[in-house]
Amino acid sequence: MQLHKKTGIELRAIFLAAVCSQTYTQFTNTDGSFVVPLNYSVSHTIQAKSISNEWERFGFIIESPQEIIIAFRGTSSTSDWISDIIASQKRFKYIKQDCLTHRGFTDIYSSARDELFSALTGLSPAKTLYITGHSLGAALATLCAIDIAANTAHHSPILFTFGSPRVGDPAFSKAFTEYVKNSWRTANLYDVVTYTPPTVYKLPKREKKYYYSHVQTFSSLSFQNGGIGANHIIGSYFAELSRLHPAFTQSLCVTNPGFCPATEASPNGPPNSQGIKKGNPLS
């Protein structure tokens, strides 16, 4: 039976939020291990460099007989945090349009690009390709999606991000819409990370200004968990999304022990949102 489109998007968001949580497990475990969902296998470990110029695990590629998932993790080290705040911009050289993107995010993505593309070359373009990430990982996923759409045989990636900061200037956001036709940027209205960098960013003691705009399509959640971190962590996003389809979530977690993120940070009261709601992007 074919799922209603909105329901299908919500179920996919729940599943991919759990996938995103495993990028943190992969980084934390010294051997890089993580829980791979049933019927999937690991195709590639994503290695990238942040400001420290040291290689770190930044996610993975997993695949099933029907689909491929590229997942990027968010900020987990001091050097990641420093990269996050390098909010000056540079030209995004992987597409023909003249547009600018966040320097810190772009440098991390660029360091991983060659190996990632090499891994993707061996995977069938007939499979549905999902790209996902949380926080900094959402920014990397956004850059990856437009790059893959423009420069590989996988012309139609589907992007799901959670708690993403702004990634580039208005020209980048416009170009993104031209290349990536299926994208859902899920943001908690109380998540401060989704409001950064500001739409107009200026370095101290310098006159130059940088302009930022979110990419489409915006899907809002609304939850307050008592703190900046709790309003942003992937476990909170997963908990709120799970309220939309608790039976599906329970089945997912039981079938894949250890796959779902801890949800202790989820609100105890009734949900503030009635599900994923399309709205105007936070410009």
PDB file of C-alpha atoms in Angstrom:
ATOM      1  CA  MET A   1       0.000   0.000   0.000  1.00  0.00           C
ATOM      2  CA  GLN A   2       1.417   3.382  -0.980  1.00  0.00           C
ATOM      3  CA  LEU A   3       1.965   5.757   1.911  1.00  0.00           C
ATOM      4  CA  HIS A   4       0.463   9.222   1.923  1.00  0.00           C
ATOM      5  CA  LYS A   5       3.294  11.546   0.847  1.00  0.00           C
ATOM      6  CA  LYS A   6       3.379  13.504   4.125  1.00  0.00           C
ATOM      7  CA  THR A   7       3.389  10.294   6.155  1.00  0.00           C
ATOM      8  CA  GLY A   8       6.167   8.860   4.018  1.00  0.00           C
ATOM      9  CA  ILE A   9       8.296  11.970   4.547  1.00  0.00           C
ATOM     10  CA  GLU A  10       7.758  11.827   8.304  1.00  0.00           C
ATOM     11  CA  LEU A  11       8.674   8.137   8.521  1.00  0.00           C
ATOM     12  CA  ARG A  12      11.784   8.754   6.458  1.00  0.00           C
ATOM     13  CA  ALA A  13      12.725  11.684   8.714  1.00  0.00           C
ATOM     14  CA  ILE A  14      12.427   9.480  11.825  1.00  0.00           C
ATOM     15  CA  PHE A  15      14.610   6.801  10.266  1.00  0.00           C
ATOM     16  CA  LEU A  16      17.251   9.254   9.044  1.00  0.00           C
ATOM     17  CA  ALA A  17      17.370  11.055  12.398  1.00  0.00           C
ATOM     18  CA  ALA A  18      18.325   7.697  13.903  1.00  0.00           C
ATOM     19  CA  VAL A  19      20.929   7.240  11.168  1.00  0.00           C
ATOM     20  CA  CYS A  20      22.363  10.656  12.060  1.00  0.00           C
ATOM     21  CA  SER A  21      22.660   9.629  15.708  1.00  0.00           C
ATOM     22  CA  GLN A  22      24.918   6.776  14.655  1.00  0.00           C
ATOM     23  CA  THR A  23      27.433   9.204  13.142  1.00  0.00           C
ATOM     24  CA  TYR A  24      28.155  10.372  16.695  1.00  0.00           C
ATOM     25  CA  THR A  25      28.472   6.775  17.886  1.00  0.00           C
ATOM     26  CA  GLN A  26      30.915   6.120  15.062  1.00  0.00           C
ATOM     27  CA  PHE A  27      33.026   9.120  16.104  1.00  0.00           C
ATOM     28  CA  THR A  28      32.957   8.295  19.816  1.00  0.00           C
ATOM     29  CA  ASN A  29      33.841   4.610  19.521  1.00  0.00           C
ATOM     30  CA  THR A  30      37.586   4.197  19.156  1.00  0.00           C
ATOM     31  CA  ASP A  31      37.131   1.502  16.526  1.00  0.00           C
ATOM     32  CA  GLY A  32      34.582   3.546  14.562  1.00  0.00           C
ATOM     33  CA  SER A  33      31.834   0.989  15.086  1.00  0.00           C
ATOM     34  CA  PHE A  34      28.143   1.881  15.029  1.00  0.00           C
ATOM     35  CA  VAL A  35      24.773   0.173  14.686  1.00  0.00           C
ATOM     36  CA  VAL A  36      23.890  -0.490  11.063  1.00  0.00           C
ATOM     37  CA  PRO A  37      20.137  -0.863  10.462  1.00  0.00           C
ATOM     38  CA  LEU A  38      18.711  -4.150   9.237  1.00  0.00           C
ATOM     39  CA  ASN A  39      19.231  -4.871   5.525  1.00  0.00           C
ATOM     40  CA  TYR A  40      21.982  -2.227   5.194  1.00  0.00           C
ATOM     41  CA  SER A  41      25.744  -2.630   4.981  1.00  0.00           C
ATOM     42  CA  VAL A  42      28.625  -0.171   5.342  1.00  0.00           C
ATOM     43  CA  SER A  43      30.168   0.963   2.064  1.00  0.00           C
ATOM     44  CA  HIS A  44      32.484   3.770   3.179  1.00  0.00           C
ATOM     45  CA  THR A  45      33.716   5.683   6.210  1.00  0.00           C
ATOM     46  CA  ILE A  46      33.865   9.428   5.591  1.00  0.00           C
ATOM     47  CA  GLN A  47      37.131  11.007   6.758  1.00  0.00           C
ATOM     48  CA  ALA A  48      37.560  14.784   6.794  1.00  0.00           C
ATOM     49  CA  LYS A  49      39.759  17.502   8.269  1.00  0.00           C
ATOM     50  CA  SER A  50      38.604  20.491  10.299  1.00  0.00           C
ATOM     51  CA  ILE A  51      40.772  23.438  11.365  1.00  0.00           C
ATOM     52  CA  SER A  52      43.273  21.222  13.223  1.00  0.00           C
ATOM     53  CA  ASN A  53      44.188  19.559   9.894  1.00  0.00           C
ATOM     54  CA  GLU A  54      43.789  16.149  11.536  1.00  0.00           C
ATOM     55  CA  TRP A  55      41.646  13.442   9.958  1.00  0.00           C
ATOM     56  CA  GLU A  56      38.429  12.639  11.822  1.00  0.00           C
ATOM     57  CA  ARG A  57      35.549  10.269  11.168  1.00  0.00           C
ATOM     58  CA  PHE A  58      32.745  12.479   9.847  1.00  0.00           C
ATOM     59  CA  GLY A  59      30.126   9.915   8.895  1.00  0.00           C
ATOM     60  CA  PHE A  60      29.555   7.023   6.558  1.00  0.00           C
ATOM     61  CA  ILE A  61      27.861   5.610   3.495  1.00  0.00           C
ATOM     62  CA  ILE A  62      25.531   2.657   3.989  1.00  0.00           C
ATOM     63  CA  GLU A  63      23.479   0.877   1.356  1.00  0.00           C
ATOM     64  CA  SER A  64      20.672  -1.615   0.968  1.00  0.00           C
ATOM     65  CA  PRO A  65      19.519  -3.408  -2.183  1.00  0.00           C
ATOM     66  CA  GLN A  66      17.263  -0.428  -2.950  1.00  0.00           C
ATOM     67  CA  GLU A  67      19.016   2.681  -1.622  1.00  0.00           C
ATOM     68  CA  ILE A  68      22.189   4.485  -0.574  1.00  0.00           C
ATOM     69  CA  ILE A  69      22.488   6.747   2.475  1.00  0.00           C
ATOM     70  CA  ILE A  70      25.283   9.268   2.990  1.00  0.00           C
ATOM     71  CA  ALA A  71      25.280  10.546   6.590  1.00  0.00           C
ATOM     72  CA  PHE A  72      27.416  13.326   8.090  1.00  0.00           C
ATOM     73  CA  ARG A  73      27.933  13.965  11.791  1.00  0.00           C
ATOM     74  CA  GLY A  74      27.784  17.273  13.589  1.00  0.00           C
ATOM     75  CA  THR A  75      30.228  19.082  15.838  1.00  0.00           C
ATOM     76  CA  SER A  76      32.077  16.740  18.205  1.00  0.00           C
ATOM     77  CA  SER A  77      35.578  18.160  18.716  1.00  0.00           C
ATOM     78  CA  THR A  78      37.185  21.484  19.597  1.00  0.00           C
ATOM     79  CA  SER A  79      38.505  21.890  16.068  1.00  0.00           C
ATOM     80  CA  ASP A  80      34.976  21.323  14.745  1.00  0.00           C
ATOM     81  CA  TRP A  81      33.712  24.184  16.897  1.00  0.00           C
ATOM     82  CA  ILE A  82      36.439  26.460  15.546  1.00  0.00           C
ATOM     83  CA  SER A  83      35.506  25.508  11.985  1.00  0.00           C
ATOM     84  CA  ASP A  84      31.878  26.304  12.803  1.00  0.00           C
ATOM     85  CA  ILE A  85      32.683  29.901  13.708  1.00  0.00           C
ATOM     86  CA  ILE A  86      34.826  30.622  10.640  1.00  0.00           C
ATOM     87  CA  ALA A  87      31.812  32.240   9.014  1.00  0.00           C
ATOM     88  CA  SER A  88      33.585  34.214   6.329  1.00  0.00           C
ATOM     89  CA  GLN A  89      32.798  32.887   2.866  1.00  0.00           C
ATOM     90  CA  LYS A  90      34.550  31.446  -0.157  1.00  0.00           C
ATOM     91  CA  ARG A  91      33.423  30.595  -3.660  1.00  0.00           C
ATOM     92  CA  PHE A  92      31.789  27.171  -3.935  1.00  0.00           C
ATOM     93  CA  LYS A  93      33.854  25.919  -6.855  1.00  0.00           C
ATOM     94  CA  TYR A  94      31.972  22.699  -7.569  1.00  0.00           C
ATOM     95  CA  ILE A  95      29.110  24.290  -9.494  1.00  0.00           C
ATOM     96  CA  LYS A  96      29.116  26.736 -12.397  1.00  0.00           C
ATOM     97  CA  GLN A  97      27.044  29.387 -10.616  1.00  0.00           C
ATOM     98  CA  ASP A  98      28.924  32.185  -8.878  1.00  0.00           C
ATOM     99  CA  CYS A  99      27.990  31.699  -5.238  1.00  0.00           C
ATOM    100  CA  LEU A 100      29.585  31.794  -1.799  1.00  0.00           C
ATOM    101  CA  THR A 101      29.480  29.332   1.085  1.00  0.00           C
ATOM    102  CA  HIS A 102      30.629  29.220   4.716  1.00  0.00           C
ATOM    103  CA  ARG A 103      34.426  28.860   4.690  1.00  0.00           C
ATOM    104  CA  GLY A 104      34.661  26.491   7.662  1.00  0.00           C
ATOM    105  CA  PHE A 105      31.959  24.125   6.390  1.00  0.00           C
ATOM    106  CA  THR A 106      33.301  24.203   2.843  1.00  0.00           C
ATOM    107  CA  ASP A 107      36.871  23.401   3.879  1.00  0.00           C
ATOM    108  CA  ILE A 108      35.723  20.350   5.853  1.00  0.00           C
ATOM    109  CA  TYR A 109      33.565  19.127   2.975  1.00  0.00           C
ATOM    110  CA  SER A 110      36.332  19.686   0.413  1.00  0.00           C
ATOM    111  CA  SER A 111      38.761  17.574   2.435  1.00  0.00           C
ATOM    112  CA  ALA A 112      36.368  14.605   2.241  1.00  0.00           C
ATOM    113  CA  ARG A 113      35.169  15.082  -1.323  1.00  0.00           C
ATOM    114  CA  ASP A 114      37.651  13.058  -3.372  1.00  0.00           C
ATOM    115  CA  GLU A 115      37.371   9.884  -1.308  1.00  0.00           C
ATOM    116  CA  LEU A 116      33.605  10.264  -1.015  1.00  0.00           C
ATOM    117  CA  PHE A 117      33.184  10.616  -4.780  1.00  0.00           C
ATOM    118  CA  SER A 118      35.480   7.660  -5.348  1.00  0.00           C
ATOM    119  CA  ALA A 119      33.320   5.540  -3.044  1.00  0.00           C
ATOM    120  CA  LEU A 120      30.136   6.737  -4.736  1.00  0.00           C
ATOM    121  CA  THR A 121      31.458   5.799  -8.176  1.00  0.00           C
ATOM    122  CA  GLY A 122      31.215   2.137  -7.236  1.00  0.00           C
ATOM    123  CA  LEU A 123      27.569   2.391  -6.170  1.00  0.00           C
ATOM    124  CA  SER A 124      24.645   2.014  -8.543  1.00  0.00           C
ATOM    125  CA  PRO A 125      22.985   5.267  -9.687  1.00  0.00           C
ATOM    126  CA  ALA A 126      19.799   3.223 -10.090  1.00  0.00           C
ATOM    127  CA  LYS A 127      19.449   3.162  -6.303  1.00  0.00           C
ATOM    128  CA  THR A 128      17.669   5.997  -4.488  1.00  0.00           C
ATOM    129  CA  LEU A 129      20.275   8.230  -2.838  1.00  0.00           C
ATOM    130  CA  TYR A 130      19.530   9.895   0.507  1.00  0.00           C
ATOM    131  CA  ILE A 131      21.902  12.421   2.058  1.00  0.00           C
ATOM    132  CA  THR A 132      21.446  13.410   5.689  1.00  0.00           C
ATOM    133  CA  GLY A 133      23.134  15.169   8.578  1.00  0.00           C
ATOM    134  CA  HIS A 134      22.597  17.005  11.847  1.00  0.00           C
ATOM    135  CA  SER A 135      24.038  20.392  12.875  1.00  0.00           C
ATOM    136  CA  LEU A 136      27.447  20.828  11.218  1.00  0.00           C
ATOM    137  CA  GLY A 137      26.669  17.523   9.508  1.00  0.00           C
ATOM    138  CA  ALA A 138      23.541  19.105   8.035  1.00  0.00           C
ATOM    139  CA  ALA A 139      25.673  21.837   6.482  1.00  0.00           C
ATOM    140  CA  LEU A 140      28.056  19.244   5.036  1.00  0.00           C
ATOM    141  CA  ALA A 141      25.103  17.233   3.720  1.00  0.00           C
ATOM    142  CA  THR A 142      23.736  20.342   2.005  1.00  0.00           C
ATOM    143  CA  LEU A 143      27.045  20.990   0.247  1.00  0.00           C
ATOM    144  CA  CYS A 144      27.302  17.325  -0.681  1.00  0.00           C
ATOM    145  CA  ALA A 145      23.790  17.185  -2.134  1.00  0.00           C
ATOM    146  CA  ILE A 146      24.258  20.036  -4.582  1.00  0.00           C
ATOM    147  CA  ASP A 147      27.722  18.793  -5.549  1.00  0.00           C
ATOM    148  CA  ILE A 148      26.525  15.247  -6.216  1.00  0.00           C
ATOM    149  CA  ALA A 149      23.489  16.467  -8.162  1.00  0.00           C
ATOM    150  CA  ALA A 150      25.700  18.642 -10.361  1.00  0.00           C
ATOM    151  CA  ASN A 151      28.677  16.361 -10.878  1.00  0.00           C
ATOM    152  CA  THR A 152      27.760  12.665 -10.675  1.00  0.00           C
ATOM    153  CA  ALA A 153      25.436  10.120 -12.224  1.00  0.00           C
ATOM    154  CA  HIS A 154      23.326  10.360  -9.059  1.00  0.00           C
ATOM    155  CA  HIS A 155      21.406  13.358 -10.377  1.00  0.00           C
ATOM    156  CA  SER A 156      18.476  13.253  -7.959  1.00  0.00           C
ATOM    157  CA  PRO A 157      19.688  13.001  -4.357  1.00  0.00           C
ATOM    158  CA  ILE A 158      17.104  13.401  -1.612  1.00  0.00           C
ATOM    159  CA  LEU A 159      18.273  15.559   1.293  1.00  0.00           C
ATOM    160  CA  PHE A 160      17.031  15.414   4.892  1.00  0.00           C
ATOM    161  CA  THR A 161      18.751  17.657   7.449  1.00  0.00           C
ATOM    162  CA  PHE A 162      18.144  18.375  11.136  1.00  0.00           C
ATOM    163  CA  GLY A 163      19.143  21.531  13.008  1.00  0.00           C
ATOM    164  CA  SER A 164      21.108  22.981  10.114  1.00  0.00           C
ATOM    165  CA  PRO A 165      22.872  26.332  10.256  1.00  0.00           C
ATOM    166  CA  ARG A 166      22.813  28.574   7.202  1.00  0.00           C
ATOM    167  CA  VAL A 167      25.306  27.348   4.631  1.00  0.00           C
ATOM    168  CA  GLY A 168      25.707  29.973   1.914  1.00  0.00           C
ATOM    169  CA  ASP A 169      24.641  33.244   0.379  1.00  0.00           C
ATOM    170  CA  PRO A 170      21.342  33.887  -1.440  1.00  0.00           C
ATOM    171  CA  ALA A 171      22.947  32.921  -4.764  1.00  0.00           C
ATOM    172  CA  PHE A 172      23.890  29.542  -3.301  1.00  0.00           C
ATOM    173  CA  SER A 173      20.362  28.991  -1.999  1.00  0.00           C
ATOM    174  CA  LYS A 174      18.969  29.775  -5.442  1.00  0.00           C
ATOM    175  CA  ALA A 175      21.407  27.415  -7.154  1.00  0.00           C
ATOM    176  CA  PHE A 176      20.631  24.716  -4.609  1.00  0.00           C
ATOM    177  CA  THR A 177      16.952  24.850  -5.565  1.00  0.00           C
ATOM    178  CA  GLU A 178      17.876  24.384  -9.224  1.00  0.00           C
ATOM    179  CA  TYR A 179      19.943  21.268  -8.570  1.00  0.00           C
ATOM    180  CA  VAL A 180      18.308  19.556  -5.580  1.00  0.00           C
ATOM    181  CA  LYS A 181      14.610  19.013  -6.198  1.00  0.00           C
ATOM    182  CA  ASN A 182      13.822  17.009  -3.050  1.00  0.00           C
ATOM    183  CA  SER A 183      15.039  18.538   0.195  1.00  0.00           C
ATOM    184  CA  TRP A 184      13.641  18.763   3.730  1.00  0.00           C
ATOM    185  CA  ARG A 185      15.393  20.996   6.251  1.00  0.00           C
ATOM    186  CA  THR A 186      13.839  20.169   9.615  1.00  0.00           C
ATOM    187  CA  ALA A 187      14.401  22.848  12.251  1.00  0.00           C
ATOM    188  CA  ASN A 188      13.194  23.330  15.805  1.00  0.00           C
ATOM    189  CA  LEU A 189      11.962  26.899  16.132  1.00  0.00           C
ATOM    190  CA  TYR A 190      13.763  27.049  19.513  1.00  0.00           C
ATOM    191  CA  ASP A 191      17.076  25.726  18.170  1.00  0.00           C
ATOM    192  CA  VAL A 192      19.514  28.656  18.092  1.00  0.00           C
ATOM    193  CA  VAL A 193      21.908  26.867  15.735  1.00  0.00           C
ATOM    194  CA  THR A 194      19.363  27.176  12.931  1.00  0.00           C
ATOM    195  CA  TYR A 195      19.593  30.983  13.213  1.00  0.00           C
ATOM    196  CA  THR A 196      23.351  31.021  12.619  1.00  0.00           C
ATOM    197  CA  PRO A 197      25.287  32.507  10.953  1.00  0.00           C
ATOM    198  CA  PRO A 198      23.097  35.628  10.925  1.00  0.00           C
ATOM    199  CA  THR A 199      21.670  36.731   7.599  1.00  0.00           C
ATOM    200  CA  VAL A 200      24.268  39.523   7.591  1.00  0.00           C
ATOM    201  CA  TYR A 201      27.629  38.578   9.108  1.00  0.00           C
ATOM    202  CA  LYS A 202      30.521  40.978   9.686  1.00  0.00           C
ATOM    203  CA  LEU A 203      33.917  40.129  11.117  1.00  0.00           C
ATOM    204  CA  PRO A 204      35.093  42.355  14.004  1.00  0.00           C
ATOM    205  CA  LYS A 205      37.098  45.409  12.910  1.00  0.00           C
ATOM    206  CA  ARG A 206      36.420  44.717   9.245  1.00  0.00           C
ATOM    207  CA  GLU A 207      34.051  46.414   6.850  1.00  0.00           C
ATOM    208  CA  LYS A 208      33.233  43.467   4.595  1.00  0.00           C
ATOM    209  CA  LYS A 209      29.823  41.889   5.087  1.00  0.00           C
ATOM    210  CA  TYR A 210      28.746  38.352   4.258  1.00  0.00           C
ATOM    211  CA  TYR A 211      25.153  37.443   3.475  1.00  0.00           C
ATOM    212  CA  TYR A 212      23.504  34.151   4.393  1.00  0.00           C
ATOM    213  CA  SER A 213      20.243  32.492   3.402  1.00  0.00           C
ATOM    214  CA  HIS A 214      18.756  29.091   4.268  1.00  0.00           C
ATOM    215  CA  VAL A 215      18.015  26.527   1.562  1.00  0.00           C
ATOM    216  CA  GLN A 216      14.541  25.170   0.857  1.00  0.00           C
ATOM    217  CA  THR A 217      12.380  23.349   1.911  1.00  0.00           C
ATOM    218  CA  PHE A 218      11.729  24.349   5.514  1.00  0.00           C
ATOM    219  CA  SER A 219       9.869  21.949   7.803  1.00  0.00           C
ATOM    220  CA  SER A 220       9.294  23.193  11.325  1.00  0.00           C
ATOM    221  CA  LEU A 221       9.163  21.517  14.695  1.00  0.00           C
ATOM    222  CA  SER A 222       8.517  23.353  17.932  1.00  0.00           C
ATOM    223  CA  PHE A 223       9.842  22.013  21.227  1.00  0.00           C
ATOM    224  CA  GLN A 224      11.568  23.432  24.279  1.00  0.00           C
ATOM    225  CA  ASN A 225      13.675  21.085  26.362  1.00  0.00           C
ATOM    226  CA  GLY A 226      15.077  23.539  28.878  1.00  0.00           C
ATOM    227  CA  GLY A 227      18.389  24.506  27.329  1.00  0.00           C
ATOM    228  CA  ILE A 228      20.278  25.465  24.191  1.00  0.00           C
ATOM    229  CA  GLY A 229      21.908  22.061  23.862  1.00  0.00           C
ATOM    230  CA  ALA A 230      18.755  20.090  24.609  1.00  0.00           C
ATOM    231  CA  ASN A 231      16.869  22.064  21.972  1.00  0.00           C
ATOM    232  CA  HIS A 232      19.481  21.114  19.383  1.00  0.00           C
ATOM    233  CA  ILE A 233      20.738  17.554  19.959  1.00  0.00           C
ATOM    234  CA  ILE A 234      19.713  14.857  17.520  1.00  0.00           C
ATOM    235  CA  GLY A 235      18.051  12.869  20.308  1.00  0.00           C
ATOM    236  CA  SER A 236      15.597  15.721  20.822  1.00  0.00           C
ATOM    237  CA  TYR A 237      14.776  15.911  17.116  1.00  0.00           C
ATOM    238  CA  PHE A 238      14.278  12.152  17.034  1.00  0.00           C
ATOM    239  CA  ALA A 239      12.027  12.236  20.110  1.00  0.00           C
ATOM    240  CA  GLU A 240       9.814  14.967  18.687  1.00  0.00           C
ATOM    241  CA  LEU A 241       9.528  13.341  15.280  1.00  0.00           C
ATOM    242  CA  SER A 242       8.780   9.999  16.933  1.00  0.00           C
ATOM    243  CA  ARG A 243       5.620  11.423  18.478  1.00  0.00           C
ATOM    244  CA  LEU A 244       4.140  11.612  15.006  1.00  0.00           C
ATOM    245  CA  HIS A 245       4.364   7.844  14.493  1.00  0.00           C
ATOM    246  CA  PRO A 246       5.074   6.074  17.810  1.00  0.00           C
ATOM    247  CA  ALA A 247       4.224   2.589  16.534  1.00  0.00           C
ATOM    248  CA  PHE A 248       6.656   2.934  13.633  1.00  0.00           C
ATOM    249  CA  THR A 249       9.356   4.246  15.965  1.00  0.00           C
ATOM    250  CA  GLN A 250       8.875   1.416  18.440  1.00  0.00           C
ATOM    251  CA  SER A 251       9.129  -1.155  15.671  1.00  0.00           C
ATOM    252  CA  LEU A 252      12.243   0.533  14.262  1.00  0.00           C
ATOM    253  CA  CYS A 253      13.984   0.576  17.637  1.00  0.00           C
ATOM    254  CA  VAL A 254      13.006  -2.970  18.617  1.00  0.00           C
ATOM    255  CA  THR A 255      14.079  -4.368  15.261  1.00  0.00           C
ATOM    256  CA  ASN A 256      17.422  -2.546  15.449  1.00  0.00           C
ATOM    257  CA  PRO A 257      18.683  -2.638  19.078  1.00  0.00           C
ATOM    258  CA  GLY A 258      20.902   0.343  19.881  1.00  0.00           C
ATOM    259  CA  PHE A 259      20.068   2.105  16.621  1.00  0.00           C
ATOM    260  CA  CYS A 260      17.713   4.771  17.975  1.00  0.00           C
ATOM    261  CA  PRO A 261      19.170   7.701  19.950  1.00  0.00           C
ATOM    262  CA  ALA A 262      18.467   8.192  23.633  1.00  0.00           C
ATOM    263  CA  THR A 263      15.377  10.352  24.057  1.00  0.00           C
ATOM    264  CA  GLU A 264      15.643  11.383  27.705  1.00  0.00           C
ATOM    265  CA  ALA A 265      15.752  15.001  26.584  1.00  0.00           C
ATOM    266  CA  SER A 266      12.352  14.805  24.934  1.00  0.00           C
ATOM    267  CA  PRO A 267       9.576  16.883  26.503  1.00  0.00           C
ATOM    268  CA  ASN A 268       7.400  15.143  29.072  1.00  0.00           C
ATOM    269  CA  GLY A 269       4.307  17.122  28.234  1.00  0.00           C
ATOM    270  CA  PRO A 270       2.193  17.045  25.082  1.00  0.00           C
ATOM    271  CA  PRO A 271       4.026  17.955  21.890  1.00  0.00           C
ATOM    272  CA  ASN A 272       3.984  21.615  20.893  1.00  0.00           C
ATOM    273  CA  SER A 273       3.832  20.786  17.209  1.00  0.00           C
ATOM    274  CA  GLN A 274       1.316  18.790  15.267  1.00  0.00           C
ATOM    275  CA  GLY A 275       3.941  17.322  12.989  1.00  0.00           C
ATOM    276  CA  ILE A 276       6.198  18.632  10.296  1.00  0.00           C
ATOM    277  CA  LYS A 277       4.704  21.810   8.925  1.00  0.00           C
ATOM    278  CA  LYS A 278       5.797  23.477   5.738  1.00  0.00           C
ATOM    279  CA  GLY A 279       6.435  27.158   6.229  1.00  0.00           C
ATOM    280  CA  ASN A 280       8.451  30.097   5.031  1.00  0.00           C
ATOM    281  CA  PRO A 281      12.178  29.437   5.335  1.00  0.00           C
ATOM    282  CA  LEU A 282      14.065  31.302   8.035  1.00  0.00           C
ATOM    283  CA  SER A 283      15.754  33.644   5.597  1.00  0.00           C
TER     284      SER A 283
END
